[in-house]
Amino acid sequence: NTAVDQDAGDEVQEVPLPMVTGSILAKVLEFCTYHHENGPMPDIQKPLQNDNISEAVPEWDANYVNTLEQPVLLELILAANYMDVEPLLDLTCAKFASFMVGKSKEELNALFEIDYDSLFTPEEEQRVREENRWCENV
């Protein structure tokens, strides 16, 4: 996939975007066009206070991410990162983070379809918890 970069001199240049599908590129352009025409997206307060992204971002941005299915959201996160569209990356990561606010380990495992029991032996889990004890109070 490519995007076309046309400068004032009418010279057309293709910009390769191998990590971005056409439908995801269209979503990136929708976001960029809106904010080009309506002003920049304000900073998102972090950490999120709850799982309702609508309370953390303006209405248009909330509607934009609230209509995305989780696989599309993940592709959009990757595209925003790859294309260095920081406001879109912030928004999509905030939406992804909102899925996790207030959830237990078991709820997160179910949400993300993680078979936690097959990831670590009890000994490995204990070692990881001890090595990362510092982040429990963050």
JSON list of C-alpha atoms in Angstrom, two decimals:
[
{"chain": "A", "resi": 1, "resn": "ASN", "atom": "CA", "xyz": [0.00, 0.00, 0.00]},
{"chain": "A", "resi": 2, "resn": "THR", "atom": "CA", "xyz": [1.08, 3.54, -0.64]},
{"chain": "A", "resi": 3, "resn": "ALA", "atom": "CA", "xyz": [-0.07, 7.06, 0.02]},
{"chain": "A", "resi": 4, "resn": "VAL", "atom": "CA", "xyz": [0.42, 9.89, -2.44]},
{"chain": "A", "resi": 5, "resn": "ASP", "atom": "CA", "xyz": [2.32, 12.98, -1.33]},
{"chain": "A", "resi": 6, "resn": "GLN", "atom": "CA", "xyz": [1.71, 15.94, -3.57]},
{"chain": "A", "resi": 7, "resn": "ASP", "atom": "CA", "xyz": [3.53, 19.17, -2.80]},
{"chain": "A", "resi": 8, "resn": "ALA", "atom": "CA", "xyz": [2.85, 22.65, -4.17]},
{"chain": "A", "resi": 9, "resn": "GLY", "atom": "CA", "xyz": [4.94, 21.94, -7.29]},
{"chain": "A", "resi": 10, "resn": "ASP", "atom": "CA", "xyz": [2.47, 19.29, -8.52]},
{"chain": "A", "resi": 11, "resn": "GLU", "atom": "CA", "xyz": [5.14, 16.64, -8.13]},
{"chain": "A", "resi": 12, "resn": "VAL", "atom": "CA", "xyz": [3.52, 13.40, -7.02]},
{"chain": "A", "resi": 13, "resn": "GLN", "atom": "CA", "xyz": [5.47, 11.05, -4.77]},
{"chain": "A", "resi": 14, "resn": "GLU", "atom": "CA", "xyz": [4.34, 7.68, -3.51]},
{"chain": "A", "resi": 15, "resn": "VAL", "atom": "CA", "xyz": [4.96, 6.97, 0.15]},
{"chain": "A", "resi": 16, "resn": "PRO", "atom": "CA", "xyz": [5.12, 3.23, 0.89]},
{"chain": "A", "resi": 17, "resn": "LEU", "atom": "CA", "xyz": [2.96, 2.09, 3.79]},
{"chain": "A", "resi": 18, "resn": "PRO", "atom": "CA", "xyz": [3.47, -1.69, 3.88]},
{"chain": "A", "resi": 19, "resn": "MET", "atom": "CA", "xyz": [2.10, -2.01, 7.41]},
{"chain": "A", "resi": 20, "resn": "VAL", "atom": "CA", "xyz": [-1.18, -0.19, 6.70]},
{"chain": "A", "resi": 21, "resn": "THR", "atom": "CA", "xyz": [-4.20, -1.57, 4.82]},
{"chain": "A", "resi": 22, "resn": "GLY", "atom": "CA", "xyz": [-6.38, 0.65, 2.67]},
{"chain": "A", "resi": 23, "resn": "SER", "atom": "CA", "xyz": [-9.31, 0.59, 5.09]},
{"chain": "A", "resi": 24, "resn": "ILE", "atom": "CA", "xyz": [-7.06, 1.51, 8.03]},
{"chain": "A", "resi": 25, "resn": "LEU", "atom": "CA", "xyz": [-5.41, 4.28, 5.99]},
{"chain": "A", "resi": 26, "resn": "ALA", "atom": "CA", "xyz": [-8.90, 5.65, 5.31]},
{"chain": "A", "resi": 27, "resn": "LYS", "atom": "CA", "xyz": [-9.56, 5.76, 9.08]},
{"chain": "A", "resi": 28, "resn": "VAL", "atom": "CA", "xyz": [-6.23, 7.55, 9.67]},
{"chain": "A", "resi": 29, "resn": "LEU", "atom": "CA", "xyz": [-7.09, 10.09, 6.97]},
{"chain": "A", "resi": 30, "resn": "GLU", "atom": "CA", "xyz": [-10.57, 10.60, 8.44]},
{"chain": "A", "resi": 31, "resn": "PHE", "atom": "CA", "xyz": [-9.01, 11.44, 11.81]},
{"chain": "A", "resi": 32, "resn": "CYS", "atom": "CA", "xyz": [-6.34, 13.70, 10.33]},
{"chain": "A", "resi": 33, "resn": "THR", "atom": "CA", "xyz": [-8.78, 15.53, 8.04]},
{"chain": "A", "resi": 34, "resn": "TYR", "atom": "CA", "xyz": [-11.20, 16.18, 10.90]},
{"chain": "A", "resi": 35, "resn": "HIS", "atom": "CA", "xyz": [-8.48, 17.60, 13.14]},
{"chain": "A", "resi": 36, "resn": "HIS", "atom": "CA", "xyz": [-6.91, 19.58, 10.31]},
{"chain": "A", "resi": 37, "resn": "GLU", "atom": "CA", "xyz": [-10.27, 21.27, 9.69]},
{"chain": "A", "resi": 38, "resn": "ASN", "atom": "CA", "xyz": [-11.44, 21.53, 13.33]},
{"chain": "A", "resi": 39, "resn": "GLY", "atom": "CA", "xyz": [-8.28, 22.05, 15.32]},
{"chain": "A", "resi": 40, "resn": "PRO", "atom": "CA", "xyz": [-6.01, 19.71, 17.23]},
{"chain": "A", "resi": 41, "resn": "MET", "atom": "CA", "xyz": [-7.27, 17.12, 19.64]},
{"chain": "A", "resi": 42, "resn": "PRO", "atom": "CA", "xyz": [-6.71, 18.24, 23.25]},
{"chain": "A", "resi": 43, "resn": "ASP", "atom": "CA", "xyz": [-4.40, 16.19, 25.47]},
{"chain": "A", "resi": 44, "resn": "ILE", "atom": "CA", "xyz": [-6.00, 13.19, 27.13]},
{"chain": "A", "resi": 45, "resn": "GLN", "atom": "CA", "xyz": [-5.84, 13.14, 30.92]},
{"chain": "A", "resi": 46, "resn": "LYS", "atom": "CA", "xyz": [-3.94, 10.09, 32.11]},
{"chain": "A", "resi": 47, "resn": "PRO", "atom": "CA", "xyz": [-4.48, 7.83, 33.86]},
{"chain": "A", "resi": 48, "resn": "LEU", "atom": "CA", "xyz": [-8.07, 7.36, 32.74]},
{"chain": "A", "resi": 49, "resn": "GLN", "atom": "CA", "xyz": [-10.48, 7.77, 35.62]},
{"chain": "A", "resi": 50, "resn": "ASN", "atom": "CA", "xyz": [-12.94, 5.15, 34.35]},
{"chain": "A", "resi": 51, "resn": "ASP", "atom": "CA", "xyz": [-13.79, 2.98, 31.36]},
{"chain": "A", "resi": 52, "resn": "ASN", "atom": "CA", "xyz": [-15.91, 5.65, 29.62]},
{"chain": "A", "resi": 53, "resn": "ILE", "atom": "CA", "xyz": [-13.66, 7.24, 26.99]},
{"chain": "A", "resi": 54, "resn": "SER", "atom": "CA", "xyz": [-16.42, 9.79, 26.32]},
{"chain": "A", "resi": 55, "resn": "GLU", "atom": "CA", "xyz": [-15.53, 11.47, 29.61]},
{"chain": "A", "resi": 56, "resn": "ALA", "atom": "CA", "xyz": [-11.87, 11.84, 28.63]},
{"chain": "A", "resi": 57, "resn": "VAL", "atom": "CA", "xyz": [-12.04, 13.14, 25.05]},
{"chain": "A", "resi": 58, "resn": "PRO", "atom": "CA", "xyz": [-14.23, 15.44, 22.92]},
{"chain": "A", "resi": 59, "resn": "GLU", "atom": "CA", "xyz": [-17.44, 14.01, 21.46]},
{"chain": "A", "resi": 60, "resn": "TRP", "atom": "CA", "xyz": [-16.16, 13.54, 17.89]},
{"chain": "A", "resi": 61, "resn": "ASP", "atom": "CA", "xyz": [-13.08, 11.64, 19.07]},
{"chain": "A", "resi": 62, "resn": "ALA", "atom": "CA", "xyz": [-15.14, 9.46, 21.41]},
{"chain": "A", "resi": 63, "resn": "ASN", "atom": "CA", "xyz": [-17.58, 8.62, 18.61]},
{"chain": "A", "resi": 64, "resn": "TYR", "atom": "CA", "xyz": [-14.64, 7.88, 16.30]},
{"chain": "A", "resi": 65, "resn": "VAL", "atom": "CA", "xyz": [-13.07, 5.26, 18.58]},
{"chain": "A", "resi": 66, "resn": "ASN", "atom": "CA", "xyz": [-16.30, 3.93, 20.10]},
{"chain": "A", "resi": 67, "resn": "THR", "atom": "CA", "xyz": [-17.43, 2.63, 16.69]},
{"chain": "A", "resi": 68, "resn": "LEU", "atom": "CA", "xyz": [-14.27, 0.55, 16.17]},
{"chain": "A", "resi": 69, "resn": "GLU", "atom": "CA", "xyz": [-14.18, -3.20, 16.70]},
{"chain": "A", "resi": 70, "resn": "GLN", "atom": "CA", "xyz": [-11.22, -4.35, 18.79]},
{"chain": "A", "resi": 71, "resn": "PRO", "atom": "CA", "xyz": [-9.22, -5.84, 15.86]},
{"chain": "A", "resi": 72, "resn": "VAL", "atom": "CA", "xyz": [-9.62, -2.59, 13.89]},
{"chain": "A", "resi": 73, "resn": "LEU", "atom": "CA", "xyz": [-8.60, -0.59, 16.95]},
{"chain": "A", "resi": 74, "resn": "LEU", "atom": "CA", "xyz": [-5.42, -2.65, 17.25]},
{"chain": "A", "resi": 75, "resn": "GLU", "atom": "CA", "xyz": [-4.61, -2.16, 13.56]},
{"chain": "A", "resi": 76, "resn": "LEU", "atom": "CA", "xyz": [-5.22, 1.57, 13.95]},
{"chain": "A", "resi": 77, "resn": "ILE", "atom": "CA", "xyz": [-2.85, 1.70, 16.94]},
{"chain": "A", "resi": 78, "resn": "LEU", "atom": "CA", "xyz": [-0.15, 0.05, 14.84]},
{"chain": "A", "resi": 79, "resn": "ALA", "atom": "CA", "xyz": [-0.81, 2.35, 11.87]},
{"chain": "A", "resi": 80, "resn": "ALA", "atom": "CA", "xyz": [-0.79, 5.51, 14.02]},
{"chain": "A", "resi": 81, "resn": "ASN", "atom": "CA", "xyz": [2.49, 4.39, 15.55]},
{"chain": "A", "resi": 82, "resn": "TYR", "atom": "CA", "xyz": [4.02, 3.42, 12.19]},
{"chain": "A", "resi": 83, "resn": "MET", "atom": "CA", "xyz": [2.89, 6.69, 10.56]},
{"chain": "A", "resi": 84, "resn": "ASP", "atom": "CA", "xyz": [3.82, 8.76, 13.64]},
{"chain": "A", "resi": 85, "resn": "VAL", "atom": "CA", "xyz": [0.36, 10.28, 14.07]},
{"chain": "A", "resi": 86, "resn": "GLU", "atom": "CA", "xyz": [0.77, 10.94, 17.79]},
{"chain": "A", "resi": 87, "resn": "PRO", "atom": "CA", "xyz": [-2.74, 12.32, 18.58]},
{"chain": "A", "resi": 88, "resn": "LEU", "atom": "CA", "xyz": [-4.35, 9.28, 16.94]},
{"chain": "A", "resi": 89, "resn": "LEU", "atom": "CA", "xyz": [-1.96, 6.98, 18.77]},
{"chain": "A", "resi": 90, "resn": "ASP", "atom": "CA", "xyz": [-2.87, 8.67, 22.08]},
{"chain": "A", "resi": 91, "resn": "LEU", "atom": "CA", "xyz": [-6.59, 8.36, 21.35]},
{"chain": "A", "resi": 92, "resn": "THR", "atom": "CA", "xyz": [-6.52, 4.73, 20.25]},
{"chain": "A", "resi": 93, "resn": "CYS", "atom": "CA", "xyz": [-4.26, 3.70, 23.14]},
{"chain": "A", "resi": 94, "resn": "ALA", "atom": "CA", "xyz": [-6.57, 5.51, 25.58]},
{"chain": "A", "resi": 95, "resn": "LYS", "atom": "CA", "xyz": [-9.52, 3.61, 24.13]},
{"chain": "A", "resi": 96, "resn": "PHE", "atom": "CA", "xyz": [-7.62, 0.34, 24.46]},
{"chain": "A", "resi": 97, "resn": "ALA", "atom": "CA", "xyz": [-6.67, 1.24, 28.03]},
{"chain": "A", "resi": 98, "resn": "SER", "atom": "CA", "xyz": [-10.33, 1.97, 28.80]},
{"chain": "A", "resi": 99, "resn": "PHE", "atom": "CA", "xyz": [-11.06, -1.72, 28.19]},
{"chain": "A", "resi": 100, "resn": "MET", "atom": "CA", "xyz": [-8.81, -2.55, 31.14]},
{"chain": "A", "resi": 101, "resn": "VAL", "atom": "CA", "xyz": [-9.89, 0.03, 33.73]},
{"chain": "A", "resi": 102, "resn": "GLY", "atom": "CA", "xyz": [-11.29, -1.66, 36.81]},
{"chain": "A", "resi": 103, "resn": "LYS", "atom": "CA", "xyz": [-11.05, -5.19, 35.42]},
{"chain": "A", "resi": 104, "resn": "SER", "atom": "CA", "xyz": [-9.73, -8.17, 37.33]},
{"chain": "A", "resi": 105, "resn": "LYS", "atom": "CA", "xyz": [-7.03, -10.46, 35.98]},
{"chain": "A", "resi": 106, "resn": "GLU", "atom": "CA", "xyz": [-9.70, -13.02, 35.11]},
{"chain": "A", "resi": 107, "resn": "GLU", "atom": "CA", "xyz": [-11.84, -10.45, 33.27]},
{"chain": "A", "resi": 108, "resn": "LEU", "atom": "CA", "xyz": [-8.83, -9.26, 31.27]},
{"chain": "A", "resi": 109, "resn": "ASN", "atom": "CA", "xyz": [-7.89, -12.83, 30.38]},
{"chain": "A", "resi": 110, "resn": "ALA", "atom": "CA", "xyz": [-11.42, -13.40, 29.06]},
{"chain": "A", "resi": 111, "resn": "LEU", "atom": "CA", "xyz": [-11.57, -10.04, 27.24]},
{"chain": "A", "resi": 112, "resn": "PHE", "atom": "CA", "xyz": [-8.28, -10.62, 25.42]},
{"chain": "A", "resi": 113, "resn": "GLU", "atom": "CA", "xyz": [-8.75, -14.39, 25.11]},
{"chain": "A", "resi": 114, "resn": "ILE", "atom": "CA", "xyz": [-5.63, -15.16, 27.11]},
{"chain": "A", "resi": 115, "resn": "ASP", "atom": "CA", "xyz": [-5.17, -18.66, 28.47]},
{"chain": "A", "resi": 116, "resn": "TYR", "atom": "CA", "xyz": [-3.29, -17.40, 31.50]},
{"chain": "A", "resi": 117, "resn": "ASP", "atom": "CA", "xyz": [-2.75, -20.82, 33.02]},
{"chain": "A", "resi": 118, "resn": "SER", "atom": "CA", "xyz": [-0.65, -21.92, 30.05]},
{"chain": "A", "resi": 119, "resn": "LEU", "atom": "CA", "xyz": [1.60, -18.84, 30.14]},
{"chain": "A", "resi": 120, "resn": "PHE", "atom": "CA", "xyz": [3.55, -19.45, 33.36]},
{"chain": "A", "resi": 121, "resn": "THR", "atom": "CA", "xyz": [4.15, -22.22, 35.81]},
{"chain": "A", "resi": 122, "resn": "PRO", "atom": "CA", "xyz": [3.40, -21.20, 39.41]},
{"chain": "A", "resi": 123, "resn": "GLU", "atom": "CA", "xyz": [7.15, -20.86, 40.01]},
{"chain": "A", "resi": 124, "resn": "GLU", "atom": "CA", "xyz": [7.62, -18.63, 36.95]},
{"chain": "A", "resi": 125, "resn": "GLU", "atom": "CA", "xyz": [4.67, -16.46, 37.95]},
{"chain": "A", "resi": 126, "resn": "GLN", "atom": "CA", "xyz": [6.12, -16.01, 41.45]},
{"chain": "A", "resi": 127, "resn": "ARG", "atom": "CA", "xyz": [9.51, -15.05, 40.02]},
{"chain": "A", "resi": 128, "resn": "VAL", "atom": "CA", "xyz": [7.92, -12.48, 37.65]},
{"chain": "A", "resi": 129, "resn": "ARG", "atom": "CA", "xyz": [5.87, -11.01, 40.51]},
{"chain": "A", "resi": 130, "resn": "GLU", "atom": "CA", "xyz": [8.99, -10.68, 42.70]},
{"chain": "A", "resi": 131, "resn": "GLU", "atom": "CA", "xyz": [11.02, -9.08, 39.88]},
{"chain": "A", "resi": 132, "resn": "ASN", "atom": "CA", "xyz": [8.25, -6.57, 39.19]},
{"chain": "A", "resi": 133, "resn": "ARG", "atom": "CA", "xyz": [7.01, -5.87, 42.69]},
{"chain": "A", "resi": 134, "resn": "TRP", "atom": "CA", "xyz": [7.83, -2.18, 42.18]},
{"chain": "A", "resi": 135, "resn": "CYS", "atom": "CA", "xyz": [4.96, -1.74, 39.70]},
{"chain": "A", "resi": 136, "resn": "GLU", "atom": "CA", "xyz": [2.22, -2.97, 42.04]},
{"chain": "A", "resi": 137, "resn": "ASN", "atom": "CA", "xyz": [1.96, 0.48, 43.63]},
{"chain": "A", "resi": 138, "resn": "VAL", "atom": "CA", "xyz": [2.09, 2.49, 40.40]}
]
